[in-house]
Amino acid sequence: MHSKEQISHDEYQKTADWLMSQTQHRPQVAIICGSGLGMLADTLKCQDSFAYSDIPGFPQSTVQGHAGRLVFGELKGKTCVCMQGRFHMYEGHSLCKTTFPIRVFKLLGVETLIVTNAAGSLADGLQPGDIMIIKDHINFPGLVGLNPLSGPNDDKFGPRFPAMSGCYDKGLRCLAMEIAKQQGVAGFMQEGVYAMVGGPNFETIAEARLLHRLGVDAVGMSTAPEVVVATHCGLRVFGLSLITNKVVKSYEDSECVNHEGVLEVGRLRSHTVQQLVTELISRMEINNNNNTSNAV
Ligand SMILES: O=P(O)(O)O[C@@H]1C[C@H](O)[C@@H](CO)O1
């Protein structure tokens, strides 16, 4: 089911054209808000917002904590577009649909993608409330062929065999760490490896132990397909995980993760995440050679 559906270039373009007919904003930066992190959109000034249900071709959000709105606006001199709610494979969307907005962003002229997510920690040094800058990912669905790039390649977006080493931009990672130090939050920020699993169930203890042994620092149910598609079409990517829970690795541990707890930690840390992302956007250099008429 996941790899068969194809979306034509025209379909992405139609959605991009519709959005450009509805807003004057021409975004340089796109932000995807993870579970409980939708408030990132609230910082945008001069907002134009659209319910996903009103945007031609857009999938619908079905998960609590994902409002289902696309918000355009200005932030510290940069034009941004923010997804208040993302699409997950476990909702039943094909991976093409899950990543549909990324190519639309490319056609809108976006140059940099910021992805955020809620994740459980496997690394002993990562506690709930910590922020992990994503250094790299392990795309478990991708490793077994569930990849949004499966099927005929659209050369207008990118190459058949895109490299993924370095897909999380080093310059932006360094800048984020520098900002964290200046904002006094570096004590609960570190870099790490994110792994995407399919969900929607949380991990068994044996699965948690396996992920830990493989060197995974944090695990979640999103992000990797978005980053693969973004890297394929040449977007610069920055990612961060808000650690919302420790993944249970011991049979002696009676703790049990749940989605409400995940959302709660998101709310508690929302201000810190917002300040960090805002300053990052403010200080990032944009090298926008795209224009919306011939973006790809
Ligand atoms: O959209 P993200 O990856 O932030 O959402 C995480 C993973 C699941 O969708 C959900 C579990 O609580 O949060």
CSV table of N, CA and C and ligand atoms in Angstrom, one decimal, residues 34-35 66 86 88 90 117-118 202 221-222 259 262, ligand 1:
chain,number,residue,atom,x,y,z
A,34,GLY,N,5.9,19.0,15.9
A,34,GLY,CA,5.6,17.7,16.4
A,34,GLY,C,4.5,17.7,17.4
A,35,SER,N,4.2,16.5,17.9
A,35,SER,CA,3.1,16.4,18.9
A,35,SER,C,3.3,17.3,20.1
A,66,HIS,N,-2.4,17.6,17.0
A,66,HIS,CA,-2.0,18.1,15.7
A,66,HIS,C,-3.2,18.8,15.1
A,86,ARG,N,1.3,17.2,11.7
A,86,ARG,CA,1.9,16.5,10.6
A,86,ARG,C,1.1,15.2,10.3
A,88,HIS,N,1.3,11.0,9.8
A,88,HIS,CA,2.1,9.8,10.2
A,88,HIS,C,1.7,8.6,9.4
A,90,TYR,N,1.3,5.7,10.5
A,90,TYR,CA,0.3,4.9,11.2
A,90,TYR,C,-1.1,5.3,11.1
A,117,ASN,N,9.8,17.0,16.7
A,117,ASN,CA,9.0,15.8,17.1
A,117,ASN,C,9.0,15.6,18.6
A,118,ALA,N,8.1,14.8,19.0
A,118,ALA,CA,8.2,14.3,20.4
A,118,ALA,C,8.8,12.9,20.3
A,202,PHE,N,3.6,1.9,21.2
A,202,PHE,CA,4.9,2.2,21.8
A,202,PHE,C,5.7,0.9,21.8
A,221,MET,N,7.8,8.3,15.8
A,221,MET,CA,7.0,7.7,14.7
A,221,MET,C,6.9,8.6,13.5
A,222,SER,N,7.8,9.5,13.3
A,222,SER,CA,7.7,10.4,12.2
A,222,SER,C,9.0,10.9,11.7
A,259,HIS,N,0.1,8.9,25.2
A,259,HIS,CA,0.1,10.1,24.4
A,259,HIS,C,-0.2,11.3,25.2
A,262,VAL,N,2.9,12.6,26.7
A,262,VAL,CA,3.7,13.1,25.6
A,262,VAL,C,3.3,14.6,25.3
B,1,LIG,O1,4.5,13.9,15.4
B,1,LIG,P1,5.4,13.4,16.4
B,1,LIG,O2,6.5,12.5,15.9
B,1,LIG,O3,5.9,14.4,17.3
B,1,LIG,O4,4.5,12.4,17.4
B,1,LIG,C1,4.9,11.5,18.3
B,1,LIG,C2,4.9,10.1,17.8
B,1,LIG,C3,3.5,9.8,17.9
B,1,LIG,O5,2.8,10.3,16.8
B,1,LIG,C4,3.0,10.4,19.1
B,1,LIG,C5,3.1,9.5,20.3
B,1,LIG,O6,2.7,10.2,21.5
B,1,LIG,O7,4.0,11.5,19.4
